[in-house]
XYZ file of C-alpha atoms in Angstrom:
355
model
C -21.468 -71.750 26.135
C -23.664 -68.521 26.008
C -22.607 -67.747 29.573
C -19.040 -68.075 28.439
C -19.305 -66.663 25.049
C -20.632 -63.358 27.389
C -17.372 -64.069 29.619
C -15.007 -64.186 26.446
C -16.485 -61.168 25.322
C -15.562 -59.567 28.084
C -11.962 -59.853 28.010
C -12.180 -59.425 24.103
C -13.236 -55.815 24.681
C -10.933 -55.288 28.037
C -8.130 -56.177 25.573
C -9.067 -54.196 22.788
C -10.469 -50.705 24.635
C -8.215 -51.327 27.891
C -11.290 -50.126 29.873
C -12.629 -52.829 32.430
C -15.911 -50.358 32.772
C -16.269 -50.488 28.627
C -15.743 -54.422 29.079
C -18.376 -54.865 31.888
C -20.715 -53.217 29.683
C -19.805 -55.191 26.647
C -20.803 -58.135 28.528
C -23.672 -56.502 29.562
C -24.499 -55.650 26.096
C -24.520 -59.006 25.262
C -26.531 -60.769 28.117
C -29.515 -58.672 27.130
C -29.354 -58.258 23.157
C -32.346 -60.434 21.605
C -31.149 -62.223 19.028
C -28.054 -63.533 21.071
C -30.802 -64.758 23.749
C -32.945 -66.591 21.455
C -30.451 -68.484 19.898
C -28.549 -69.695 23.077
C -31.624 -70.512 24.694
C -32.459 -74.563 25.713
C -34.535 -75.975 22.826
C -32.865 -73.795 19.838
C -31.418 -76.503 18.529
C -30.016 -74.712 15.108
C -27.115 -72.306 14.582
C -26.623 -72.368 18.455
C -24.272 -70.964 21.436
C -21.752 -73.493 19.924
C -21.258 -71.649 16.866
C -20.902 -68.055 18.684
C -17.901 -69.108 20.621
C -15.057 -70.057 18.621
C -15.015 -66.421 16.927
C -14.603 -64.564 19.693
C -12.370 -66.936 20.966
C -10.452 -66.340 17.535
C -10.965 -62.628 17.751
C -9.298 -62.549 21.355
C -5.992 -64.873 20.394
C -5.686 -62.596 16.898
C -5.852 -59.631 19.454
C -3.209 -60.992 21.589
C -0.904 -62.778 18.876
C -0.654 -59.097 16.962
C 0.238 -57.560 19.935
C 3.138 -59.772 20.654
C 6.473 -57.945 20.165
C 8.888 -60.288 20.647
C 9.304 -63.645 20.181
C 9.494 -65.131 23.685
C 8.477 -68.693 24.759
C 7.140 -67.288 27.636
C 3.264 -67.130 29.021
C 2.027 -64.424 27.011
C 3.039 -65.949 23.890
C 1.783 -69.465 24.741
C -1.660 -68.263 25.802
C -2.286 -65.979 22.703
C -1.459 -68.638 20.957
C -3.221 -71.180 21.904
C -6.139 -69.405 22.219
C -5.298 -68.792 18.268
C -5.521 -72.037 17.814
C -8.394 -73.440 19.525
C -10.378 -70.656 18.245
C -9.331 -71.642 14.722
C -10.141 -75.431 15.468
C -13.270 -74.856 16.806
C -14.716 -72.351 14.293
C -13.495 -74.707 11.448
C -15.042 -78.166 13.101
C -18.409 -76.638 14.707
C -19.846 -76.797 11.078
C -19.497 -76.492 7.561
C -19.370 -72.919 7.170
C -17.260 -71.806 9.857
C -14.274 -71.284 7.753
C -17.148 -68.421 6.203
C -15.534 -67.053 10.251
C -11.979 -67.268 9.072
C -12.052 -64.658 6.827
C -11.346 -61.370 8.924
C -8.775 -63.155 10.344
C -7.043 -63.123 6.872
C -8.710 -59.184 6.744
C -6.858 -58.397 9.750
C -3.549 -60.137 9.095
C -3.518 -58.172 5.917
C -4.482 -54.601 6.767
C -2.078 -54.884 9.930
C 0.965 -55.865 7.288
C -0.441 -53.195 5.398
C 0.059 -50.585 8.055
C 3.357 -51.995 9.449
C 4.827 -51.220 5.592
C 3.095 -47.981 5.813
C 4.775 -46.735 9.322
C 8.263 -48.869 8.283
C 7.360 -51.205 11.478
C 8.317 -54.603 11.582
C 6.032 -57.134 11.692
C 7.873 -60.130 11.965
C 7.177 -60.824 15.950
C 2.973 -60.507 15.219
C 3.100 -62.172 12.345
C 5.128 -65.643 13.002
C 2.806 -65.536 16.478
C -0.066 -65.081 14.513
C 1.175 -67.929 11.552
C 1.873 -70.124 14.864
C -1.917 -69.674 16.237
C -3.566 -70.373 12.903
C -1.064 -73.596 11.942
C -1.768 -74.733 15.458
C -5.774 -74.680 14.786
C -4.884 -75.974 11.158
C -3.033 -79.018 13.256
C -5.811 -79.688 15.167
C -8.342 -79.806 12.261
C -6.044 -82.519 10.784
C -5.348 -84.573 13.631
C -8.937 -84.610 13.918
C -9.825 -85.095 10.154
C -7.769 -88.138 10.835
C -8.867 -89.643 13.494
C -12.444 -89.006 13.618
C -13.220 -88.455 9.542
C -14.763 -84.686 10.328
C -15.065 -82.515 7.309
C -13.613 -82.956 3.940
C -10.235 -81.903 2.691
C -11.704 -79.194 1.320
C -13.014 -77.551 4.550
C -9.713 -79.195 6.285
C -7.186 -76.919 3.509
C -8.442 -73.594 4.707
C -6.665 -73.287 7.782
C -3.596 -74.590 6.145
C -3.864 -72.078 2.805
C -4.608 -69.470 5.819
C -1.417 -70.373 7.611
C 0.536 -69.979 4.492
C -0.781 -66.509 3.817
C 0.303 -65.007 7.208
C 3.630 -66.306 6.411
C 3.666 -64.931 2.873
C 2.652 -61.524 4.426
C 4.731 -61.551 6.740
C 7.696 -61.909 4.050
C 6.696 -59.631 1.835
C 6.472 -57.111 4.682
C 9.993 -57.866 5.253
C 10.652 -57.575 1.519
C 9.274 -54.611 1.425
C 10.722 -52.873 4.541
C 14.562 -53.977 2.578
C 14.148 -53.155 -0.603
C 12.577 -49.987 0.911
C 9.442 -50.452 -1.972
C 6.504 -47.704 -1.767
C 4.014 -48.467 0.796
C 1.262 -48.375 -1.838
C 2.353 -51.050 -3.755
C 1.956 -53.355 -1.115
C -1.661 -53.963 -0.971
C -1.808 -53.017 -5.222
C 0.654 -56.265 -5.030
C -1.713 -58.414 -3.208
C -4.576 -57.681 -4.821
C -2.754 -58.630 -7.794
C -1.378 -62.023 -6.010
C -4.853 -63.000 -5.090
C -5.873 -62.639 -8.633
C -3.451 -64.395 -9.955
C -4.108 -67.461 -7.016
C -7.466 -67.581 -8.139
C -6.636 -68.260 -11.666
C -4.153 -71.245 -10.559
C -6.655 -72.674 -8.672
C -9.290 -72.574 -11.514
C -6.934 -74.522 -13.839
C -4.869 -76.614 -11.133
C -7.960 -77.811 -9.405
C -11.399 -76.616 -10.960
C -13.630 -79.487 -9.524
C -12.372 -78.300 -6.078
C -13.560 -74.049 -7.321
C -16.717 -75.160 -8.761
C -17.678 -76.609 -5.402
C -16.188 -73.402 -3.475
C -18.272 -71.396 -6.047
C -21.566 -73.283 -5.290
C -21.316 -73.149 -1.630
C -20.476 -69.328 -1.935
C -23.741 -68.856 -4.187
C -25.723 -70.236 -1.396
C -25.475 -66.994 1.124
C -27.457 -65.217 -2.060
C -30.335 -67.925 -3.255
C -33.003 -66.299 -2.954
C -35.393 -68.673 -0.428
C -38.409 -68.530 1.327
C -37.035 -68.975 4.732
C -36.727 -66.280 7.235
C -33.176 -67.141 8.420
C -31.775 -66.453 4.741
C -32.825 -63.071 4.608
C -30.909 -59.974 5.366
C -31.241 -58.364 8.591
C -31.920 -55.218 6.793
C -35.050 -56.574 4.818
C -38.270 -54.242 5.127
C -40.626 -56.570 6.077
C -39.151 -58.370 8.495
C -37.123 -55.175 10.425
C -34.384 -57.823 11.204
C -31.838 -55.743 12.645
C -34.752 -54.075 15.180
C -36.333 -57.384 16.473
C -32.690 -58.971 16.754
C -30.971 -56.058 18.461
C -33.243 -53.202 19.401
C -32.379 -49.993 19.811
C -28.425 -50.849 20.643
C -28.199 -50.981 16.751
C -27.952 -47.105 16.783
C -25.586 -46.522 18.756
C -23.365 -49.688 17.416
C -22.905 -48.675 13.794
C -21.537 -44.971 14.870
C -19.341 -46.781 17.405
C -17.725 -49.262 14.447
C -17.356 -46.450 12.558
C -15.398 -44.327 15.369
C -13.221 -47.849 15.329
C -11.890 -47.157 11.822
C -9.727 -43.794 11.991
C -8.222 -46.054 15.021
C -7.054 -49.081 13.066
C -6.318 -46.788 10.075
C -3.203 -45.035 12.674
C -2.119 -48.494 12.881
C -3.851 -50.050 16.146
C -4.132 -53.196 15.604
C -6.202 -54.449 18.179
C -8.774 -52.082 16.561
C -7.981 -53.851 13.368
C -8.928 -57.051 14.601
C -12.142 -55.824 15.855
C -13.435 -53.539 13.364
C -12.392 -56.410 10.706
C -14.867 -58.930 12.652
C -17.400 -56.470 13.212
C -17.853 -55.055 10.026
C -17.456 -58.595 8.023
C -20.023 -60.341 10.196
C -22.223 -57.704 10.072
C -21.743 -57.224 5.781
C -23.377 -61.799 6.416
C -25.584 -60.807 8.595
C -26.744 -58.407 6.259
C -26.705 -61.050 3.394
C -28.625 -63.887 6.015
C -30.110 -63.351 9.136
C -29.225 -66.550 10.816
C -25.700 -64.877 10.645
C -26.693 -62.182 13.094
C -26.002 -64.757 16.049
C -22.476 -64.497 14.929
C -22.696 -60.425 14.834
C -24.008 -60.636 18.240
C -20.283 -60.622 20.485
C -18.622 -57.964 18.524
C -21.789 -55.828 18.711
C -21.656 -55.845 22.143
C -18.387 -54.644 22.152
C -18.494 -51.498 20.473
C -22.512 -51.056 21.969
C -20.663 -51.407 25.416
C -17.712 -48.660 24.550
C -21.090 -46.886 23.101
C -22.986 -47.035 26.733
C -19.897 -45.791 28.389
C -19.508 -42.664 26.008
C -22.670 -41.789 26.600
C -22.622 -42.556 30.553
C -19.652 -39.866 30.605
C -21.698 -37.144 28.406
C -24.498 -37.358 31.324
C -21.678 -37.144 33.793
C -22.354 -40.464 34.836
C -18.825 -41.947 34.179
C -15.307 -40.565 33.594
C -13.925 -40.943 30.274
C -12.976 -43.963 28.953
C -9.468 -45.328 28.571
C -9.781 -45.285 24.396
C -10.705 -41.396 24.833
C -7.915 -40.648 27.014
C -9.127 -41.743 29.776
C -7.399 -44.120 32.953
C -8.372 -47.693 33.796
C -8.831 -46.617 37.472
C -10.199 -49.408 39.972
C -13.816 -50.112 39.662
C -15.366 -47.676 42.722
C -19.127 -47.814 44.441
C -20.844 -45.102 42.711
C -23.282 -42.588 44.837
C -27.200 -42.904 44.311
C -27.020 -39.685 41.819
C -24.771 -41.491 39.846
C -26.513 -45.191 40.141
C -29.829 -43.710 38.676
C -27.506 -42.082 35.587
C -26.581 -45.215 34.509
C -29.448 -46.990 34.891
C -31.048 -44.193 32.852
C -28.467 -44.685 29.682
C -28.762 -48.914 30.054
C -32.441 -48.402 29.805
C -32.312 -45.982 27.016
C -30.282 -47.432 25.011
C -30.576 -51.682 25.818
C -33.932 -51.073 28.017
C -35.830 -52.218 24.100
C -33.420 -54.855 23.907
C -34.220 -56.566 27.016
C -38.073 -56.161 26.814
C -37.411 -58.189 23.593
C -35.365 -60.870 24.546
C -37.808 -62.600 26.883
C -40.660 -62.098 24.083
């Protein structure tokens, strides 16, 4: 599973930058960054490789599913969405607190609606692929609730309340896009919406909130356990002794993401949701930094490719203008360039990971 979580990741960022160079050293990224080698190695028997997988998976269908622009029953649709759904399955079964995963799903499905009001796009064809992913993995969770007893309802209701908020966005971007409404209102409206949900649920069903509530407070007991704390604590210099010095040069890279999503690109959406989410847990508990670990790579990978093409090691990449040229044999001038930036910037990171 870590080998394939590192293989995932790969065409994760390929999707998302269109740059097979950024994705090869995405992957990269990963294979060497500390905290994603100590948890996937034999004997770590909590919070392992199993739990890393099904979000990227998730991440990659999301990518694909918003991308669709036309409902076709043809390959394309069928493989983003099943990888949707499997993704959604397995993030919700591997344990308790994967639907914790589900979130920037919701994040992404949102903002994306958002934007499609904002440009006066439709985004029917993304959004009923994107419904048809996450009711898939919903499906699954039942049949398996069923059969086998895993979870309770409770855990087994979020990917059907998630379902049923892709399709309420994507009629209210419809809505909105006929009654030509102001693009502002529409996430003013939601916010509003979600309010509103919340205080239906406390009065329709508040055994069911006071147990959401309790799990919730558990990411912020205060324990003495080292995997509770945040990455960022002083003492224990989380973030340096799980990712080394990558960690620089993967916050200004998630930042660069945003202005992208923000002109509407929603495969940037997807990712910057993920990133930025997992990191805001990981920040919260450490033992959510495992989790961080994939979509870290990816923008630490776009990050070692930038740099490669400031020491004229590499041509720019496909995100900066650039072409998604076959991959070439490189001379010996430019062999030692690159191995200069991988050790600069992951050469910390893979002196840790062993240790």
């Amino acid at each position: 599973l870590a080998v394939g979580t590192v293989l995932v990741v790969y065409f994760l960022a390929r999707d998302v930058t269109g740059d097979r160079r950024m994705a090869l050293a995405s992957a990269f990224v990963l294979a060497v960054l500390p905290v994603h080698v100590l948890r996937t190695a034999l004997g770590f028997v909590d919070h392992h490789a199993f739990d890393f997988f099904w979000p990227v998976v998730t991440a990659w269908g999301l990518v694909r599913t918003l991308e669709i622009d036309a409902l076709e029953l043809d390959s394309e649709l069928i493989v983003a969405v099943g990888l949707l759904g499997v993704g959604v399955a397995g993030s919700v079964l591997a344990w308790w607190a994967g639907t914790l995963l589900l979130v920037p799903t919701a994040l992404a499905v949102t903002v994306s609606g958002a934007l499609a009001v904002r440009d006066e796009r439709s985004f029917f064809s993304p959004g009923l692929a994107t419904a048809a992913g996450v009711g898939l993995g919903a499906t699954l969770v039942g049949i398996t609730h069923i059969t086998w007893g895993w979870h309770d309802p409770l855990i087994v209701g979020v990917p059907i309340a998630l379902t049923l908020g892709v399709l309420a966005v994507v009629a209210a971007t419809s809505l909105w896009r006929r009654l030509s409404l102001p693009a502002w209102s529409f996430p003013v409206t939601g916010v509003g919406l979600l309010v509103l949900a919340r205080g239906l649920v406390t009065r329709v069903a508040p055994e069911e909130w006071d147990r959401i509530v309790r799990r919730l407070s558990q990411l912020f007991a205060q324990r003495k356990i080292g995997e509770v704390q945040s990455i960022f604590d002083a003492d224990t210099m989380g973030w340096l002794f799980s990712f080394g010095l990558v960690f620089f040069v993967i916050l200004p890279a998630m930042a660069w993401g945003l202005p992208r999503a923000y002109r509407g690109g929603r495969r940037w959406v997807v990712a910057g949701s993920y990133a930025w989410y997992v990191l805001f847990l990981a920040g919260v508990q450490s033992r959510f930094a495992g989790e961080f670990a994939p979509f870290a790579a990816l923008f630490g990978g776009i990050a070692v490719v930038v740099v490669a093409e400031k020491v004229d090691a590499a041509r720019p990449g496909v995100p900066f203008g650039g072409e998604d040229r076959p991959l070439s044999v490189p001379d010996r001038g430019v062999v030692f360039r690159v191995l200069a930036v991988v050790i600069l910037i992951c050469g910390l990171s893979a002196v840790l990971a062993p240790i």
